[in-house]
mmCIF file of C-alpha atoms and ligand atoms in Angstrom:
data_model
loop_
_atom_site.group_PDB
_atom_site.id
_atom_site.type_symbol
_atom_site.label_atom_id
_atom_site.label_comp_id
_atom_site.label_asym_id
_atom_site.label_seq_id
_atom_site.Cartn_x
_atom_site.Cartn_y
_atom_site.Cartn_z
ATOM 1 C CA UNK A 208 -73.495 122.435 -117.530
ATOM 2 C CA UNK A 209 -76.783 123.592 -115.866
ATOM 3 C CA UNK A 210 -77.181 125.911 -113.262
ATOM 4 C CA UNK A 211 -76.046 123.591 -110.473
ATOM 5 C CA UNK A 212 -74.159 120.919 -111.205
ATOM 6 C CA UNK A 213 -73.796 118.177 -108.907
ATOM 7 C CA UNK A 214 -70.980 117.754 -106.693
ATOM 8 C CA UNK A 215 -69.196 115.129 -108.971
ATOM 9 C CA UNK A 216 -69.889 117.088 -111.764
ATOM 10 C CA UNK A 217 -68.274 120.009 -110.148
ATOM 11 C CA UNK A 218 -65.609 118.624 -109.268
ATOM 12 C CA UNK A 219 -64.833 116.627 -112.453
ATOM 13 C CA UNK A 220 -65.483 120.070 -113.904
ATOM 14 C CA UNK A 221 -62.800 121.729 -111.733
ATOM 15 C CA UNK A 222 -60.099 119.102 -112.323
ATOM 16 C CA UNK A 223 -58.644 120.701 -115.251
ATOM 17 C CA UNK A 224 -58.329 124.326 -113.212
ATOM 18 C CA UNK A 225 -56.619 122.214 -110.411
ATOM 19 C CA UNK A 226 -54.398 120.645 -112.839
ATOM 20 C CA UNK A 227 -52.699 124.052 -114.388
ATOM 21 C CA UNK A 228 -53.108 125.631 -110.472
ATOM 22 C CA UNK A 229 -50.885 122.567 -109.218
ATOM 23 C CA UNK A 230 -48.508 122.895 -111.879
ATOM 24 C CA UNK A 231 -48.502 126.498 -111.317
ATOM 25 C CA UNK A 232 -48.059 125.615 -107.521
ATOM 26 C CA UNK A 233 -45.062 123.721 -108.206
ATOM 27 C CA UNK A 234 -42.997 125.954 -110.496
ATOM 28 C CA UNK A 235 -43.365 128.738 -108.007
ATOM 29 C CA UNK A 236 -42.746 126.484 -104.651
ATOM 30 C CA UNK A 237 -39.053 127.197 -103.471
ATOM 31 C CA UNK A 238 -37.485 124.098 -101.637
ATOM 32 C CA UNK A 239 -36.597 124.552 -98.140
ATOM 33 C CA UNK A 240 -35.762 122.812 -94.912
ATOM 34 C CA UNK A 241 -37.176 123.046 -91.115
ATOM 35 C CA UNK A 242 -33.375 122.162 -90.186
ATOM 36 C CA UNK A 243 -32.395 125.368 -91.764
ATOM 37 C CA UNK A 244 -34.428 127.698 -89.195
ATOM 38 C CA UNK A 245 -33.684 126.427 -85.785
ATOM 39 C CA UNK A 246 -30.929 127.593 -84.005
ATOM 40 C CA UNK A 247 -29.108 124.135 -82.664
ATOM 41 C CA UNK A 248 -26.681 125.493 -80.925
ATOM 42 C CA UNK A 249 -28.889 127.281 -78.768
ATOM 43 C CA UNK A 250 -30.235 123.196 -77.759
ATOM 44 C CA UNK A 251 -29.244 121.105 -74.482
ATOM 45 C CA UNK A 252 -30.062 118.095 -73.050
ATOM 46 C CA UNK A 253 -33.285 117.568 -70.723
ATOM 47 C CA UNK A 254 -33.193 116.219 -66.921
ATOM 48 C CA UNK A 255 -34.074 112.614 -69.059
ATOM 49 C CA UNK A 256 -30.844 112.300 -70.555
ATOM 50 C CA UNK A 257 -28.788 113.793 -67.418
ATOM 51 C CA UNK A 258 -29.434 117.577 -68.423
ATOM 52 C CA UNK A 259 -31.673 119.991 -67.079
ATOM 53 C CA UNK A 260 -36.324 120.351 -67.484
ATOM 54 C CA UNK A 261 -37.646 123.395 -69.387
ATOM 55 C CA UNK A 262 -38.473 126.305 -66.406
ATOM 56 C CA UNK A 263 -40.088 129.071 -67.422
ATOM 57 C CA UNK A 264 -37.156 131.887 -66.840
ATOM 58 C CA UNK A 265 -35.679 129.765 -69.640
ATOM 59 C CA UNK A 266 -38.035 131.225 -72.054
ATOM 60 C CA UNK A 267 -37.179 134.480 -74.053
ATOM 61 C CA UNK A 268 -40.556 134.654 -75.388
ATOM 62 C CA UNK A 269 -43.173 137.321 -73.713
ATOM 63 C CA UNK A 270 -46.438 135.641 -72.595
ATOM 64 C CA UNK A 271 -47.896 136.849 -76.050
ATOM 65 C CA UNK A 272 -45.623 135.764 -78.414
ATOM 66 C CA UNK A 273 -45.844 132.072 -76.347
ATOM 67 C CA UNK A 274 -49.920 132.179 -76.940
ATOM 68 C CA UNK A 275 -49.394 132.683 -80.287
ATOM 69 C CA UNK A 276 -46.823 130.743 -80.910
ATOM 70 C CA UNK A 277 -48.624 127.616 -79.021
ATOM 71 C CA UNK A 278 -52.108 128.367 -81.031
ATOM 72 C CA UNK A 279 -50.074 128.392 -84.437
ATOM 73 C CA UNK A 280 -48.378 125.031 -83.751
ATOM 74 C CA UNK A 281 -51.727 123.264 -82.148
ATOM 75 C CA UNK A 282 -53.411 124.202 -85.469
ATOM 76 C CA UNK A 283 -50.363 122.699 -87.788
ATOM 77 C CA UNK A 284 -49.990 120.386 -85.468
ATOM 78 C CA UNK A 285 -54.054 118.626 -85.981
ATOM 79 C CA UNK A 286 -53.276 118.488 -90.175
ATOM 80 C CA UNK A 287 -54.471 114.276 -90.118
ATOM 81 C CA UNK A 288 -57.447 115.835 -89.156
ATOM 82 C CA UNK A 289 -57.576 118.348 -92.346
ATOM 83 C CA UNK A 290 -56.279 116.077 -94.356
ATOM 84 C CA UNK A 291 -59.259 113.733 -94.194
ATOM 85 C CA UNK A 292 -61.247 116.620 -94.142
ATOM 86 C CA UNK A 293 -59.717 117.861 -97.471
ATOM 87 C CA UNK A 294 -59.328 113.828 -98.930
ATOM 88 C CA UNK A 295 -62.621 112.912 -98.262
ATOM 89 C CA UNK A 296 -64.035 115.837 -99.532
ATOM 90 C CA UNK A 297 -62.314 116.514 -102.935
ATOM 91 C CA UNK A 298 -61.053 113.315 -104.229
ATOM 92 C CA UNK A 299 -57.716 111.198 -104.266
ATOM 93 C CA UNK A 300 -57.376 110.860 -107.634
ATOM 94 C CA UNK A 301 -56.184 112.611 -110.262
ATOM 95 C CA UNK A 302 -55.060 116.500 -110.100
ATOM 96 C CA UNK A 303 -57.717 116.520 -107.160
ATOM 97 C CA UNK A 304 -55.334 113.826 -105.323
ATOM 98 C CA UNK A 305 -52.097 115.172 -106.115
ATOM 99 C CA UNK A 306 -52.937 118.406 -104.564
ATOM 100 C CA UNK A 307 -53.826 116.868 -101.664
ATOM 101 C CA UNK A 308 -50.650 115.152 -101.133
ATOM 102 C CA UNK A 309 -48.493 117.615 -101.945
ATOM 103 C CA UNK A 310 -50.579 120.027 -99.917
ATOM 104 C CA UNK A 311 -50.256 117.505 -96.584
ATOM 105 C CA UNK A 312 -46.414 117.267 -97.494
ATOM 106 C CA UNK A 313 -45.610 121.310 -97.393
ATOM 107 C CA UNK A 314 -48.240 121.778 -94.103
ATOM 108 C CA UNK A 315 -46.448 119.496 -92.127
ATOM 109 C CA UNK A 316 -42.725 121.101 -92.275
ATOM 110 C CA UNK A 317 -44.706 124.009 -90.830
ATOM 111 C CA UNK A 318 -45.280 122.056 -87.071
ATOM 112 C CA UNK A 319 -41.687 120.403 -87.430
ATOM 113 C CA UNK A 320 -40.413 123.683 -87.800
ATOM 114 C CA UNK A 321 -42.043 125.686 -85.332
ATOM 115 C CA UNK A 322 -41.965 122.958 -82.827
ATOM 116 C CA UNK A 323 -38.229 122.204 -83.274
ATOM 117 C CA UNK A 324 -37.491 125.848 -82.335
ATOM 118 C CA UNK A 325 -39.464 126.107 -79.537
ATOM 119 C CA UNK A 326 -38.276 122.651 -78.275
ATOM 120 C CA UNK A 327 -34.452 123.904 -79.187
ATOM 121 C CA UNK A 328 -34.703 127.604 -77.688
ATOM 122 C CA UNK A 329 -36.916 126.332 -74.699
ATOM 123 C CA UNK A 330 -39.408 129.125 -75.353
ATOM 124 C CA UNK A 331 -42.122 126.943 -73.959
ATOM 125 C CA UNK A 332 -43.079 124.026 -72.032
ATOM 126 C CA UNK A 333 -42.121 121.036 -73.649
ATOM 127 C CA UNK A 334 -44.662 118.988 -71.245
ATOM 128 C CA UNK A 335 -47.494 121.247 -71.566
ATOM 129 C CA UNK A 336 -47.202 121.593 -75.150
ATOM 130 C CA UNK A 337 -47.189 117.526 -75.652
ATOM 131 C CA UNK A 338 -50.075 117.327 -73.416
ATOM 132 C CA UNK A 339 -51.923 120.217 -75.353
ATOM 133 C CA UNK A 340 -51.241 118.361 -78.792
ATOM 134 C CA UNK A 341 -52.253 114.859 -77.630
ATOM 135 C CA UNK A 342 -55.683 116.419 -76.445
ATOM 136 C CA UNK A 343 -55.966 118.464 -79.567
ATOM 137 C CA UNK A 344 -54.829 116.024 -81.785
ATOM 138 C CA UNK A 345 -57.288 112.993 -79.956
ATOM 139 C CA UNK A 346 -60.177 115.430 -80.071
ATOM 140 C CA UNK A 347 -59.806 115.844 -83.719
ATOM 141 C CA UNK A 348 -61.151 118.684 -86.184
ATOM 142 C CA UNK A 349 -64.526 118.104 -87.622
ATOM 143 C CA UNK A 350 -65.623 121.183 -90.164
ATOM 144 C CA UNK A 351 -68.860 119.679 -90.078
ATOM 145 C CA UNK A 352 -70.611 118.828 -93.253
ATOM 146 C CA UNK A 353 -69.382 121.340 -95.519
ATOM 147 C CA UNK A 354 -69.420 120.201 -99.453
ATOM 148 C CA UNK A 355 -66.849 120.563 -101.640
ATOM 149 C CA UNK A 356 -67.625 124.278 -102.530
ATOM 150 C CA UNK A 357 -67.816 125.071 -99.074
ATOM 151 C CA UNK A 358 -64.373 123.801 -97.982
ATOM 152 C CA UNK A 359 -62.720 125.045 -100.899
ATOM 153 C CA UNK A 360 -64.018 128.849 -99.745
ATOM 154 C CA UNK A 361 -63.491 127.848 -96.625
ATOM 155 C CA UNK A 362 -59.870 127.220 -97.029
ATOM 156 C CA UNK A 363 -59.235 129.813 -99.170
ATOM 157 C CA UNK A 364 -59.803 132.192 -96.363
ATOM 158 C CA UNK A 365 -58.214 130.277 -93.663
ATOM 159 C CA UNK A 366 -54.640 129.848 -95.272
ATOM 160 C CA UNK A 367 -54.606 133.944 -95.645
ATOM 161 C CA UNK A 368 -55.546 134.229 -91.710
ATOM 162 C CA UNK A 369 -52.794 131.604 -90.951
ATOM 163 C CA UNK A 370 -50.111 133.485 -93.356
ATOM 164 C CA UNK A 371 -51.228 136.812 -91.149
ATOM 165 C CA UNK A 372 -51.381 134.969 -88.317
ATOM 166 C CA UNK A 373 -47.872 133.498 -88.751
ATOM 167 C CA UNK A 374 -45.973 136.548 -89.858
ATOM 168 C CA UNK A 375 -47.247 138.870 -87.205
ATOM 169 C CA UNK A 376 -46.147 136.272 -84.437
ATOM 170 C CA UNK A 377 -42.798 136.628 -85.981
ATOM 171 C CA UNK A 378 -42.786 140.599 -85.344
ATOM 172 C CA UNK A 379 -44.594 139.418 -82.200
ATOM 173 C CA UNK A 380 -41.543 136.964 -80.948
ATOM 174 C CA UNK A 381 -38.613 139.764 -81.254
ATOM 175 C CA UNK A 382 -36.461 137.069 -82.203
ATOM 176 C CA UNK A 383 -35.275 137.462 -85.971
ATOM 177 C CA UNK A 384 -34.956 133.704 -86.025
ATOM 178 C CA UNK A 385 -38.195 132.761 -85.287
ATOM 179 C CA UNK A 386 -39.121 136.079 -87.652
ATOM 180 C CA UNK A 387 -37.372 134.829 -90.219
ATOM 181 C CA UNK A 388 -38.628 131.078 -89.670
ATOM 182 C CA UNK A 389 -42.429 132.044 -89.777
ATOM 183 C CA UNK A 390 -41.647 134.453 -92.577
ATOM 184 C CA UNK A 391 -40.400 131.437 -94.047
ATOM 185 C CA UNK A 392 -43.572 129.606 -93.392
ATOM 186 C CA UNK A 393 -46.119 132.150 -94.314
ATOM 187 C CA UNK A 394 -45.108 132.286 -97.774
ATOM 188 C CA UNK A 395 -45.943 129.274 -98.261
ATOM 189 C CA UNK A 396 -49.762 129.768 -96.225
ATOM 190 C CA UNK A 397 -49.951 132.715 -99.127
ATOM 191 C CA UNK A 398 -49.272 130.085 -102.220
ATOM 192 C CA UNK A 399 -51.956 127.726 -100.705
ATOM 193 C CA UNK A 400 -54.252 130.309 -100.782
ATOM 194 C CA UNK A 401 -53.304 131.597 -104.038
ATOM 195 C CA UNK A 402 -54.399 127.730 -105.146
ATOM 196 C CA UNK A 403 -57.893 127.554 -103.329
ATOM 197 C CA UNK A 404 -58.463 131.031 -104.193
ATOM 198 C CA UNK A 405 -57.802 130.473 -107.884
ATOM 199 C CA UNK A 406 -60.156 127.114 -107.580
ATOM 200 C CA UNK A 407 -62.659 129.540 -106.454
ATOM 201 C CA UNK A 408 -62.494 131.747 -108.711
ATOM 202 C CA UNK A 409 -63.072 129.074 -111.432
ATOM 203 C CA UNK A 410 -65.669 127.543 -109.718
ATOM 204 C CA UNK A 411 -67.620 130.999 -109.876
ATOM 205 C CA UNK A 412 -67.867 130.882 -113.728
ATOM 206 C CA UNK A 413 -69.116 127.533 -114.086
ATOM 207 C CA UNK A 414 -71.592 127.313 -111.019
ATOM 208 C CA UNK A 415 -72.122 131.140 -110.013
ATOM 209 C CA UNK A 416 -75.380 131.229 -107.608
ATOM 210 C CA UNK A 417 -74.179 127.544 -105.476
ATOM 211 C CA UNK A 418 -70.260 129.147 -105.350
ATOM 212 C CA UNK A 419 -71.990 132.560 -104.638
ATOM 213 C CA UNK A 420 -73.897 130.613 -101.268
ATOM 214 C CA UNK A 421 -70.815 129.055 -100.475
ATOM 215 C CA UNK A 422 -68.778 132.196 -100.120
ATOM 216 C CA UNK A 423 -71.388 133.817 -98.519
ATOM 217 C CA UNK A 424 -71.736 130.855 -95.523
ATOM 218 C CA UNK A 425 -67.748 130.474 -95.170
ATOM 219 C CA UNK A 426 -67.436 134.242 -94.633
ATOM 220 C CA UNK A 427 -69.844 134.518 -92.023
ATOM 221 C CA UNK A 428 -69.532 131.680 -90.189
ATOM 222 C CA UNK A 429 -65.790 131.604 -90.528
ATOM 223 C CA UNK A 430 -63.571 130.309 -87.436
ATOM 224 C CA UNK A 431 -60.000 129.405 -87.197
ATOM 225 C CA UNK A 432 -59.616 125.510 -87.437
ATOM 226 C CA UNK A 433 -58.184 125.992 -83.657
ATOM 227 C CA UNK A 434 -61.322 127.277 -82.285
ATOM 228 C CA UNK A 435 -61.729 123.821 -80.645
ATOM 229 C CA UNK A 436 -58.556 123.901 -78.623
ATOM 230 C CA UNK A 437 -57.889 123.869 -75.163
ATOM 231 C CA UNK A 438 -57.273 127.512 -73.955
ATOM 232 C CA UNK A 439 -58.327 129.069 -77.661
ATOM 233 C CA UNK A 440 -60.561 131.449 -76.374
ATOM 234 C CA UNK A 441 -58.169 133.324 -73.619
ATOM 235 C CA UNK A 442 -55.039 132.910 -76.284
ATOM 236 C CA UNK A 443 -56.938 134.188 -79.141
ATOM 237 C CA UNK A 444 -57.717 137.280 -76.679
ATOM 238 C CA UNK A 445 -54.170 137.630 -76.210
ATOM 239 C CA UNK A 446 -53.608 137.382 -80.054
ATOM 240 C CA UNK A 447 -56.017 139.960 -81.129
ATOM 241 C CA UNK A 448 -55.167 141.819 -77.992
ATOM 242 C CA UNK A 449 -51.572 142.483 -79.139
ATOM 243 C CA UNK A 450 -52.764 143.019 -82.934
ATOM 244 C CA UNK A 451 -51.744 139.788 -84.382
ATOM 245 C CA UNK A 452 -54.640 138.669 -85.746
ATOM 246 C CA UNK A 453 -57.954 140.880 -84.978
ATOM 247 C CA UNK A 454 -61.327 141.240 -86.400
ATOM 248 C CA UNK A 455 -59.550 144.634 -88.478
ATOM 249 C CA UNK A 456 -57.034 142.797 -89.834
ATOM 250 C CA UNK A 457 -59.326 139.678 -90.451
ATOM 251 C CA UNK A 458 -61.569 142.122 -92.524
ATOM 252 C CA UNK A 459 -59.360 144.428 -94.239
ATOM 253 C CA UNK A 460 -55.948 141.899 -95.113
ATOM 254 C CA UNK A 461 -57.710 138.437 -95.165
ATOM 255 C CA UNK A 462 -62.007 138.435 -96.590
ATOM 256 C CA UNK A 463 -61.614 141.475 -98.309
ATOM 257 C CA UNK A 464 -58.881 141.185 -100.794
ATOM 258 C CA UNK A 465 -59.793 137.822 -101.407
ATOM 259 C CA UNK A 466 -63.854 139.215 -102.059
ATOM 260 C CA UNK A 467 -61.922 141.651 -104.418
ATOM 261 C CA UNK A 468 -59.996 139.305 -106.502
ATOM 262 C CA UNK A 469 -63.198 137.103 -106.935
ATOM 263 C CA UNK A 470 -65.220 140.612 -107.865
ATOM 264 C CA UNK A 471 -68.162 138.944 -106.333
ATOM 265 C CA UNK A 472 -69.718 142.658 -105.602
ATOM 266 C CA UNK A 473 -69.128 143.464 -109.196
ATOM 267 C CA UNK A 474 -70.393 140.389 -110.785
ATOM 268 C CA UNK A 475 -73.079 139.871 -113.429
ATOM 269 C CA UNK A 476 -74.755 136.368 -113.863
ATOM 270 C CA UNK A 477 -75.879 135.203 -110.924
ATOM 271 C CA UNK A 478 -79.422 134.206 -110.441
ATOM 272 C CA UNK A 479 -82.115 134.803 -107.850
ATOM 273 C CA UNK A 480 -79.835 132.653 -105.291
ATOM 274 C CA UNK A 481 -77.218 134.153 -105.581
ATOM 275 C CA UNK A 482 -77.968 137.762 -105.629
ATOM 276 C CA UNK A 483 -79.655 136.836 -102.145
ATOM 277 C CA UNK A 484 -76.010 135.063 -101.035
ATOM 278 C CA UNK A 485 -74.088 138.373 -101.777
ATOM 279 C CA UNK A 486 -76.853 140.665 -100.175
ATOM 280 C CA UNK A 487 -76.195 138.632 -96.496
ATOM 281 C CA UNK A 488 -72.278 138.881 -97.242
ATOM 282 C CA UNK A 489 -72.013 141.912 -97.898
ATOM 283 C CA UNK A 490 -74.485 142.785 -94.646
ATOM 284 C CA UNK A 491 -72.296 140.507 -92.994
ATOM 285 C CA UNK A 492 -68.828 142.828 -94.284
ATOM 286 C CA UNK A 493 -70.099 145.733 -93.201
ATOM 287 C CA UNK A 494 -71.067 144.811 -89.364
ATOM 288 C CA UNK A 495 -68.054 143.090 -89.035
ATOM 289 C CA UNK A 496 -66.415 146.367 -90.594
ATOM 290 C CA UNK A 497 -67.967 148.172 -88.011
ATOM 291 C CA UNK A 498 -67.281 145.708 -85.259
ATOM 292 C CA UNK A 499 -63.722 145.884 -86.094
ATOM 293 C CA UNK A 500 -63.908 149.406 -85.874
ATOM 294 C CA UNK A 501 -64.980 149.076 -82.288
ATOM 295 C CA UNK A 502 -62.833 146.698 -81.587
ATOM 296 C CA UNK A 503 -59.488 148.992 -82.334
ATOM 297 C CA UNK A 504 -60.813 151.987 -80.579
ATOM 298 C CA UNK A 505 -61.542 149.934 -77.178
ATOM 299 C CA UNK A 506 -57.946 148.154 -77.370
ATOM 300 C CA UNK A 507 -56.437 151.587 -78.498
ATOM 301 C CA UNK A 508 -58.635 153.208 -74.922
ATOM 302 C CA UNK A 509 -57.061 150.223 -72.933
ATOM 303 C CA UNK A 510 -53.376 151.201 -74.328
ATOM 304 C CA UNK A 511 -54.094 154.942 -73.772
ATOM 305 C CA UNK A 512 -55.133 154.190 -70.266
ATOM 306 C CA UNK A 513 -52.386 151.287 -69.418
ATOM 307 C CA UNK A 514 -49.471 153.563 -70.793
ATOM 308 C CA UNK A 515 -50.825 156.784 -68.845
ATOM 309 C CA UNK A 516 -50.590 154.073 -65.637
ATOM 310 C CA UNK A 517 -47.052 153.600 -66.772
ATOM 311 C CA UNK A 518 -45.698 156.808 -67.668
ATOM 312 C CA UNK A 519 -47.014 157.828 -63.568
ATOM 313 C CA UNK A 520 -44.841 154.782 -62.228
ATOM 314 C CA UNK A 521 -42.429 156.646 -64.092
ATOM 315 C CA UNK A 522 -42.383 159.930 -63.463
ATOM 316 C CA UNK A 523 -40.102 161.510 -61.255
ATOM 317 C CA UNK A 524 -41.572 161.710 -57.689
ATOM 318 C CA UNK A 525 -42.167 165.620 -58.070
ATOM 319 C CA UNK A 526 -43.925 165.184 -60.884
ATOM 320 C CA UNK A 527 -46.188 162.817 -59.502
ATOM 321 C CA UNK A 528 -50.102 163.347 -58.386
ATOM 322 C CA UNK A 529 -49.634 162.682 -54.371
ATOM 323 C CA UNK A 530 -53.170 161.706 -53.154
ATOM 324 C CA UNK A 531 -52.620 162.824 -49.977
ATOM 325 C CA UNK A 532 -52.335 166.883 -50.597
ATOM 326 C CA UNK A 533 -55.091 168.794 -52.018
ATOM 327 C CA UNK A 534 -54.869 169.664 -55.821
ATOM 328 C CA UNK A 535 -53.972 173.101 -56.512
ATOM 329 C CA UNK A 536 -56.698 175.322 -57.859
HETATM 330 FE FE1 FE2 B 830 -49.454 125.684 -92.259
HETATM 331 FE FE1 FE2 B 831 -51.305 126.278 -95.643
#
């Protein structure tokens, strides 16, 4: 094989790696059901069928945990979109094919889960949500013109941010159901990744320097498949806001470990390309280290300052500053 093989070559290349990583896949998949994780008998009837419309004191969910939850289930809810991304670029045939399938199959329990216990326990509304996924869904996701290489890193790291993403709006919900649901859910985000990452890693020893590139351009110009949806921006405030998925945890639980695994900083082998791919990503690690690091101290000010606010509203009247007599000296 020379240094860079062609796509088809690559590919043909990887096919036997994707074969033992499906089969691998499959042994360690456990079966379950959507139907188990929603609390029915929590469900009633809408105004359509003589009951009563969603209103929003309905809704146990805080305003964060509905963001989240919303953002999560918009970005299961576009997967025609990442299938053809992810058919189109790989292949339908073969081991290639059979992953894709199977990977389609498992994704899309995780939007008739989630939306069958929001729909059940009325934690948001039905007609917004409907609304938000026809947009989303007409609008489409488009990863550009990434190759094969490039959406295979590029997935690899995305399936770790949705298992974060997914368990920490759990905690984020207090409702163990929903915990447990999403629990339930990001397990299986975590064995998709263990399958890209694996193809990755692979993919490293037979092409080193045009894998080495492709790492290097998912990393830093990663974004969440939802970054096109309606209200992304203000809910993925909220989200990082509340700690569910931020730039720290983005560096330390999702590119790092996965960097790690691959050794790419401890590597030998790679040519005058790829030496110059690992330089900018591991430039790019360490400003978004340090951005991260910014990025906890200002939300950790903003917590300092909001729970001094409350713990005033809170004190006892004698205890409290009045602005009207002059401060002892
Ligand atoms: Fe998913
Ligand atoms: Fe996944």
């Amino acid at each position: 094989m020379s240094a860079t093989p062609t796509t088809a070559a690559l590919l043909a290349e990887l096919e036997p790696v994707v074969e033992e990583n499906l089969n691998r896949h499959e042994k360690m998949a456990q079966e379950w059901h959507p139907h188990d994780y929603v609390p029915w008998s929590q469900g009633r009837d809408f105004a359509f069928l003589g009951g009563e419309d969603w209103a929003p004191e309905q809704s146990r969910l805080d305003a964060t945990a509905k963001a989240a939850m919303i953002t999560n289930l918009l970005t299961e809810d576009n997967l025609p979109s990442y299938h053809r991304e992810i058919a189109t670029r790989f292949s339908r045939d073969g081991a290639w094919g059979t992953w894709v399938g199977r990977w389609t199959a498992e994704e899309n329990r995780h939007g008739i889960a989630i939306r069958d216990y929001l729909v059940v326990t009325r934690g948001v509304d039905p007609v917004e949500l409907e609304r938000a996924r026809m947009d989303y869904m007409t609008s489409g996701y488009d990863s550009g013109d990434k190759t094969p290489l490039e959406a295979v890193a590029y997935v690899s790291f995305q399936e770790l941010a949705t298992r974060v993403s997914h368990r920490n709006t759990g905690k984020a919900t207090n409702d163990p159901v929903a915990d447990q649901m999403l629990a339930r859910i990001a397990k299986d985000e975590n064995l998709h990744m263990v399958f890209y990452r694996n193809i990755v890693a692979a993919a490293l020893d037979i092409a080193p320097d045009q894998t080495m590139r492709a790492i290097a351009d998912e990393v830093i110009g990663f974004e969440m498949p939802g970054a096109t949806m309606a209200g992304f921006r203000k809910n993925s405030t909220i989200i990082a806001k509340a700690g569910i998925y931020d730039l720290r945890l983005h560096h330390d639980d999702v590119v790092a470990p996965i960097l790690r695994h691959w050794k790419v900083f401890e590597r030998d082998g790679f040519g005058p390309e790829g030496e110059q791919a690992r330089e900018e990503l591991a430039a790019f690690m360490a400003g978004l280290d340090a951005q991260a690091t910014k990025f906890v101290e200002s939300r950790q000010r903003m917590r300092d300052r909001l729970q001094a606010k409350q713990d005033t509203e809170l004190a006892p009247l004698s205890q409290q500053k009045d602005p009207l007599l002059p401060t002892p000296s």
